[in-house]
Amino acid sequence: MNKQMPFLLVASMSAFAQRPSFDAQTQPPAPDYADEKNWSALPFRTDAADAIPKSETWINDSLKEVDVFYVHPTIYQKGKTWNADLGDKRLNKKVDEKPVHYQASVFNESCRVYAPRYRQAVVDVFYENKSTPDDSHKALEFAYSDIKRAFEYYIEHYNKGRPIIISSHSQGSVHARKLLQEFFDTTNLKNRLVAAYIVGMAINENMYSNLKICENENQTGCFVGWISYKTGHEPDNKFFLGSQSVNPVSWSRDTAWVDKSKSLGTVVLNLNKKHAQSCYTQVTSNPGILWVNTKAPLVRYMKNMHIVDYNLFWYDIRANVKTRISAFWKK
C-alpha cells in the first residue's frame, strides 16, 4: 500500500507486539473530558477538523445549529498496552492529521465538530491470530468506556439541546453502534438525531429496537453505513457480515449501478484536489457491501477500500449532511 495514503486504519500487516492478557489496571490513565487537550476537535478553536478546500469560505461555528459527535478509527498500531496512551503526542498528532483531517472535516460546513480522544484499542484486537477473543472484547469495551464518558460530558456541557449527528469509522464505528444503542434507540434523544454515519463496519437494523436504516437522502432520525471494496472483489474478513449498506452517492439501498456522473467528488491526499464524477457505485445484496469502480489516483489500485471510505465520497457526504439538516428542520 502506498506510504502516502491519508491514514492507516485496520491493517493486516500491523506488527504484533507481545503483551500480557488484558488488565484494566495496567492500561493508561483515563482522560478528563473537562480538559480540552483530550478533544481532537472542538468548536470555536482552530484544529484539524477545520480543514476546508480553498474554494470554500469558512463558516463561523456560531452560525451552525447542529453538532456532530465524531469517533475516529484505529491509529494505534503497536504498543505494550492493549489501549492507547493519550499522553502519546505522536499518536495524537496522527489522529489529528489523518482521520480527523480527512473525515471529521467533511461535516464542518454545517456542524460544530466534537471529536474526543480516547484510549483506542490496538489494531491487533481485530485479528484472531494476534489476540484472544476475550482480550479483544475487553480492550474494545475499555475503549468504549471513554467514548461513553466523552458523550455524556458533551451532552451535559456542550450540546444544550441542539440536534446531533453521530459519525464514525472502523473501530470508531464499533463504539458508535453501541452509542446509538445506549443513548438514542430507546430514549427521547432519538428525537434530536439528524442522522448517523456509521462507516466501515457492519451495521444493520437488527441491532436496534427503533432506529432504522435511511432509505433516501432526506430521511432523518436514521443511520447510514457502507463498507467499500473494488468492484468484483469478494471480502475475506468478517467485518462485513450482516451489514446493510447505503450507497453514499444515491443515498439509496437500491442494488442498481449508480453512474459516476452522480458522484460529487473524491478527495485523496489534498482537500484542494477534487476528483469529480470519479466513482461508479453499487450496493450488493448479500453481503451488503459497496462496490466501487474509480479512477481516482492511488485509490484505483485498492481492492479493499476501507481506508478511503470517507475520502471516496467526501463531497457527497458533505452535501448530504446539508440535505438531512434541512429536512430535519422542516420536519
Coordinates of C-alpha atoms in Angstrom, one line a residue:
M1 CA 0.0 0.0 0.0
N2 CA 1.3 3.5 -0.8
K3 CA 3.0 5.0 2.2
Q4 CA 1.4 8.4 1.4
M5 CA -2.1 7.2 1.9
P6 CA -4.0 9.6 4.2
F7 CA -4.4 7.3 7.1
L8 CA -3.8 3.8 8.3
L9 CA -6.7 2.0 10.0
V10 CA -7.2 -1.7 10.4
A11 CA -4.1 -3.0 8.6
S12 CA -3.4 -6.7 8.2
M13 CA 0.3 -6.0 8.2
S14 CA 0.3 -4.5 11.7
A15 CA 3.2 -5.5 13.8
F16 CA 2.2 -7.8 16.6
A17 CA 3.5 -6.8 20.0
Q18 CA 3.6 -9.5 22.6
R19 CA 1.7 -8.3 25.6
P20 CA 0.1 -10.0 28.7
S21 CA -3.6 -10.7 29.0
F22 CA -5.8 -7.6 29.3
D23 CA -5.9 -6.0 32.7
A24 CA -7.7 -2.7 33.1
Q25 CA -5.4 -1.7 36.0
T26 CA -2.3 -1.7 33.7
Q27 CA -3.9 0.4 30.9
P28 CA -3.1 4.1 30.6
P29 CA -5.0 6.6 32.8
A30 CA -8.4 7.8 31.9
P31 CA -8.9 11.2 30.1
D32 CA -10.7 14.1 31.8
Y33 CA -13.0 15.5 29.2
A34 CA -13.2 18.8 31.0
D35 CA -9.7 19.3 29.7
E36 CA -9.8 20.5 26.1
K37 CA -6.5 18.7 25.3
N38 CA -8.5 15.4 25.5
W39 CA -10.5 16.5 22.4
S40 CA -9.0 16.3 19.0
A41 CA -11.7 18.8 17.8
L42 CA -13.9 21.3 19.5
P43 CA -15.9 24.2 18.1
F44 CA -14.6 27.8 18.4
R45 CA -11.0 26.9 18.3
T46 CA -8.5 26.0 15.5
D47 CA -7.9 22.3 15.0
A48 CA -7.6 19.6 12.3
A49 CA -11.4 19.3 11.8
D50 CA -11.5 22.9 10.5
A51 CA -9.8 21.9 7.2
I52 CA -11.8 23.1 4.1
P53 CA -11.0 23.3 0.4
K54 CA -9.6 26.7 -0.8
S55 CA -12.7 27.0 -2.9
E56 CA -14.9 27.4 0.2
T57 CA -15.2 30.1 2.8
W58 CA -15.1 29.2 6.5
I59 CA -18.5 29.4 8.2
N60 CA -18.3 30.5 11.8
D61 CA -19.3 27.9 14.3
S62 CA -21.7 30.4 15.9
L63 CA -23.9 30.1 12.7
K64 CA -24.1 26.3 12.8
E65 CA -27.2 24.9 14.5
V66 CA -26.3 21.2 14.6
D67 CA -23.5 19.3 16.3
V68 CA -21.6 16.3 15.0
F69 CA -20.0 13.8 17.5
Y70 CA -17.3 12.0 15.6
V71 CA -15.4 8.9 16.7
H72 CA -12.2 8.2 14.9
P73 CA -10.8 4.9 13.7
T74 CA -7.8 2.8 14.8
I75 CA -4.5 4.6 14.6
Y76 CA -2.8 2.7 17.4
Q77 CA -0.8 0.1 15.5
K78 CA 1.5 -1.3 18.2
G79 CA 2.4 -0.9 21.8
K80 CA 2.9 -2.6 25.1
T81 CA -0.6 -1.9 26.4
W82 CA -3.9 -3.0 24.8
N83 CA -5.2 0.5 24.8
A84 CA -3.5 3.7 23.7
D85 CA -2.0 6.3 26.0
L86 CA -3.4 9.8 25.4
G87 CA -0.1 11.1 26.7
D88 CA 1.5 9.9 23.4
K89 CA 1.8 13.1 21.5
R90 CA 2.9 11.4 18.3
L91 CA -0.2 9.2 18.2
N92 CA -2.4 12.2 19.0
K93 CA -0.8 14.1 16.1
K94 CA -1.5 11.1 13.7
V95 CA -5.2 11.1 14.8
D96 CA -5.4 14.8 14.2
E97 CA -3.6 14.9 10.8
K98 CA -5.2 11.8 9.4
P99 CA -8.8 10.7 10.3
V100 CA -9.9 14.0 11.9
H101 CA -8.4 16.0 9.0
Y102 CA -9.9 13.8 6.3
Q103 CA -13.1 12.5 7.9
A104 CA -14.4 14.9 10.6
S105 CA -13.7 17.9 8.4
V106 CA -16.5 16.7 6.0
F107 CA -19.1 17.9 8.5
N108 CA -17.6 21.4 9.3
E109 CA -19.7 23.2 6.7
S110 CA -22.9 22.5 8.5
C111 CA -22.0 21.3 12.0
R112 CA -20.0 22.2 15.1
V113 CA -17.5 19.3 15.3
Y114 CA -16.8 17.4 18.6
A115 CA -14.1 14.7 18.3
P116 CA -12.9 13.1 21.6
R117 CA -9.6 11.5 22.0
Y118 CA -10.0 8.0 23.6
R119 CA -7.9 5.1 24.6
Q120 CA -8.4 3.2 21.4
A121 CA -7.8 -0.5 21.3
V122 CA -4.7 -1.7 19.5
V123 CA -5.3 -2.9 15.9
D124 CA -4.5 -6.5 16.9
V125 CA -7.9 -6.8 18.5
F126 CA -9.4 -7.2 15.0
Y127 CA -7.2 -10.3 14.2
E128 CA -7.8 -13.6 15.8
N129 CA -4.3 -14.8 15.2
K130 CA -3.0 -11.8 17.2
S131 CA -5.2 -11.7 20.3
T132 CA -7.7 -13.9 22.1
P133 CA -11.4 -13.0 21.7
D134 CA -11.6 -12.3 25.5
D135 CA -8.8 -9.8 25.4
S136 CA -10.1 -8.2 22.3
H137 CA -13.5 -7.8 23.8
K138 CA -12.2 -6.3 27.0
A139 CA -9.9 -3.8 25.2
L140 CA -12.7 -2.6 22.9
E141 CA -15.1 -2.3 25.9
F142 CA -12.4 -0.3 27.7
A143 CA -12.1 2.0 24.7
Y144 CA -15.9 2.4 24.6
S145 CA -15.9 3.5 28.2
D146 CA -14.1 6.6 27.2
I147 CA -16.4 7.3 24.3
K148 CA -19.4 6.9 26.6
R149 CA -17.9 9.3 29.2
A150 CA -17.0 11.8 26.4
F151 CA -20.5 11.7 25.1
E152 CA -22.0 12.2 28.5
Y153 CA -19.7 15.2 29.1
Y154 CA -20.7 16.6 25.7
I155 CA -24.4 16.3 26.4
E156 CA -24.1 17.8 29.8
H157 CA -21.7 20.7 29.0
Y158 CA -21.8 21.4 25.2
N159 CA -24.9 20.2 23.5
K160 CA -27.6 22.5 25.1
G161 CA -30.5 20.7 23.4
R162 CA -29.1 21.0 19.8
P163 CA -29.7 18.4 17.1
I164 CA -27.0 15.8 16.8
I165 CA -25.2 13.8 14.0
I166 CA -23.2 10.8 15.1
S167 CA -20.3 9.9 12.7
S168 CA -17.6 7.3 12.9
H169 CA -15.3 5.0 11.0
S170 CA -13.8 1.5 11.6
Q171 CA -13.1 1.0 15.3
G172 CA -14.9 4.2 15.9
S173 CA -18.0 2.6 14.3
V174 CA -17.8 -0.3 16.7
H175 CA -18.2 2.2 19.5
A176 CA -20.7 4.4 17.7
R177 CA -23.0 1.4 17.1
K178 CA -23.1 0.9 20.9
L179 CA -23.6 4.7 21.5
L180 CA -26.7 4.6 19.3
Q181 CA -28.0 1.6 21.3
E182 CA -27.4 3.2 24.7
F183 CA -28.3 6.8 24.1
F184 CA -30.7 7.0 21.2
D185 CA -32.5 3.8 20.3
T186 CA -34.9 3.8 23.2
T187 CA -34.6 7.3 24.6
N188 CA -36.0 10.7 23.8
L189 CA -32.6 11.7 22.5
K190 CA -33.5 9.9 19.2
N191 CA -35.8 12.9 18.5
R192 CA -32.7 15.1 18.2
L193 CA -30.8 12.7 15.9
V194 CA -30.5 14.1 12.5
A195 CA -28.7 11.0 11.2
A196 CA -25.8 8.7 12.0
Y197 CA -23.0 7.9 9.5
I198 CA -21.6 4.6 10.8
V199 CA -19.0 3.7 8.2
G200 CA -16.5 0.9 7.7
M201 CA -18.1 -1.7 10.0
A202 CA -21.2 -3.8 9.7
I203 CA -24.4 -2.2 10.9
N204 CA -28.0 -3.3 10.5
E205 CA -31.5 -2.8 11.8
N206 CA -31.4 -5.9 13.9
M207 CA -29.1 -4.1 16.3
Y208 CA -31.9 -1.7 17.3
S209 CA -35.4 -1.6 18.5
N210 CA -36.4 1.7 16.9
L211 CA -33.6 3.1 14.8
K212 CA -33.9 2.2 11.1
I213 CA -31.5 2.4 8.1
C214 CA -32.0 5.5 5.9
E215 CA -33.9 4.8 2.7
N216 CA -33.3 8.1 0.9
E217 CA -31.2 11.3 1.0
N218 CA -33.8 13.3 3.0
Q219 CA -34.7 10.8 5.8
T220 CA -33.7 11.8 9.3
G221 CA -33.5 10.0 12.7
C222 CA -31.9 7.1 10.9
F223 CA -28.5 5.7 10.1
V224 CA -26.3 5.0 7.0
G225 CA -23.2 2.9 6.6
W226 CA -21.1 1.3 3.9
I227 CA -18.0 -0.9 3.5
S228 CA -16.1 -0.2 0.3
Y229 CA -14.4 -2.7 -2.0
K230 CA -13.3 -2.6 -5.6
T231 CA -15.9 -3.9 -8.0
G232 CA -16.0 -7.6 -8.1
H233 CA -13.8 -8.1 -5.0
E234 CA -15.1 -10.7 -2.5
P235 CA -14.0 -9.7 1.0
D236 CA -12.3 -12.3 3.1
N237 CA -12.8 -10.9 6.5
K238 CA -15.7 -10.9 9.0
F239 CA -16.2 -7.2 9.3
F240 CA -18.8 -7.0 6.6
L241 CA -21.0 -9.8 7.9
G242 CA -24.6 -8.8 8.5
S243 CA -24.0 -5.4 7.0
Q244 CA -26.7 -3.3 5.4
S245 CA -25.0 -0.7 3.2
V246 CA -26.4 2.5 1.8
N247 CA -25.0 3.9 -1.4
P248 CA -23.3 7.2 -0.5
V249 CA -23.8 8.6 -4.0
S250 CA -27.6 7.9 -4.4
W251 CA -28.3 7.5 -0.6
S252 CA -30.4 4.5 -1.5
R253 CA -30.2 0.8 -0.7
D254 CA -31.1 0.0 -4.3
T255 CA -28.7 -2.5 -5.8
A256 CA -28.6 -0.9 -9.3
W257 CA -25.4 0.6 -10.5
V258 CA -25.1 4.4 -9.9
D259 CA -23.3 6.2 -12.7
K260 CA -20.1 8.2 -11.9
S261 CA -21.9 11.3 -13.2
K262 CA -23.8 11.3 -10.0
S263 CA -20.6 11.3 -7.9
L264 CA -20.0 14.7 -6.4
G265 CA -16.3 14.3 -5.6
T266 CA -13.4 12.3 -4.1
V267 CA -10.5 13.6 -2.1
V268 CA -7.3 11.6 -1.8
L269 CA -4.3 13.4 -0.3
N270 CA -5.3 17.0 -0.7
L271 CA -8.7 18.7 0.0
N272 CA -7.9 21.2 -2.7
K273 CA -7.8 18.5 -5.4
K274 CA -11.3 17.5 -6.1
H275 CA -11.8 14.4 -8.3
A276 CA -15.3 15.0 -9.5
Q277 CA -17.5 12.3 -11.0
S278 CA -14.9 9.6 -10.1
C279 CA -16.9 6.7 -8.7
Y280 CA -19.3 4.1 -10.2
T281 CA -21.0 2.5 -7.2
Q282 CA -23.3 -0.4 -6.4
V283 CA -24.7 -1.9 -3.2
T284 CA -24.6 -5.6 -3.2
S285 CA -27.4 -7.5 -1.6
N286 CA -25.6 -10.4 0.1
P287 CA -23.4 -9.4 1.7
G288 CA -24.4 -5.8 2.0
I289 CA -21.2 -4.1 0.9
L290 CA -20.4 -1.3 -1.5
W291 CA -18.6 -2.0 -4.8
V292 CA -16.7 1.0 -6.2
N293 CA -15.1 1.5 -9.6
T294 CA -13.0 4.6 -9.6
K295 CA -10.1 6.2 -11.5
A296 CA -9.1 8.4 -8.5
P297 CA -5.3 8.3 -8.1
L298 CA -3.8 5.7 -5.7
V299 CA -7.3 4.6 -4.8
R300 CA -7.8 2.9 -8.1
Y301 CA -5.3 0.2 -7.2
M302 CA -7.0 -0.9 -4.0
K303 CA -9.2 -4.0 -3.6
N304 CA -10.1 -3.2 0.0
M305 CA -11.0 0.5 0.1
H306 CA -11.6 0.6 3.8
I307 CA -9.1 3.4 4.5
V308 CA -10.8 5.7 2.0
D309 CA -14.5 5.0 2.9
Y310 CA -14.9 8.7 3.6
N311 CA -12.4 10.1 1.1
L312 CA -14.2 8.5 -1.9
F313 CA -17.4 10.3 -1.1
W314 CA -16.2 13.4 0.7
Y315 CA -18.2 15.8 -1.3
D316 CA -21.3 13.5 -1.4
I317 CA -21.3 13.2 2.4
R318 CA -20.8 17.0 2.7
A319 CA -23.8 17.7 0.5
N320 CA -26.0 15.1 2.2
V321 CA -25.4 16.5 5.6
K322 CA -26.8 19.8 4.5
T323 CA -29.8 18.0 2.9
R324 CA -30.6 16.0 6.0
I325 CA -30.3 19.0 8.3
S326 CA -32.7 21.0 6.1
A327 CA -35.1 18.1 6.2
F328 CA -34.8 17.8 9.9
W329 CA -35.7 21.4 10.5
K330 CA -38.7 21.2 8.1
K331 CA -39.9 18.1 10.0

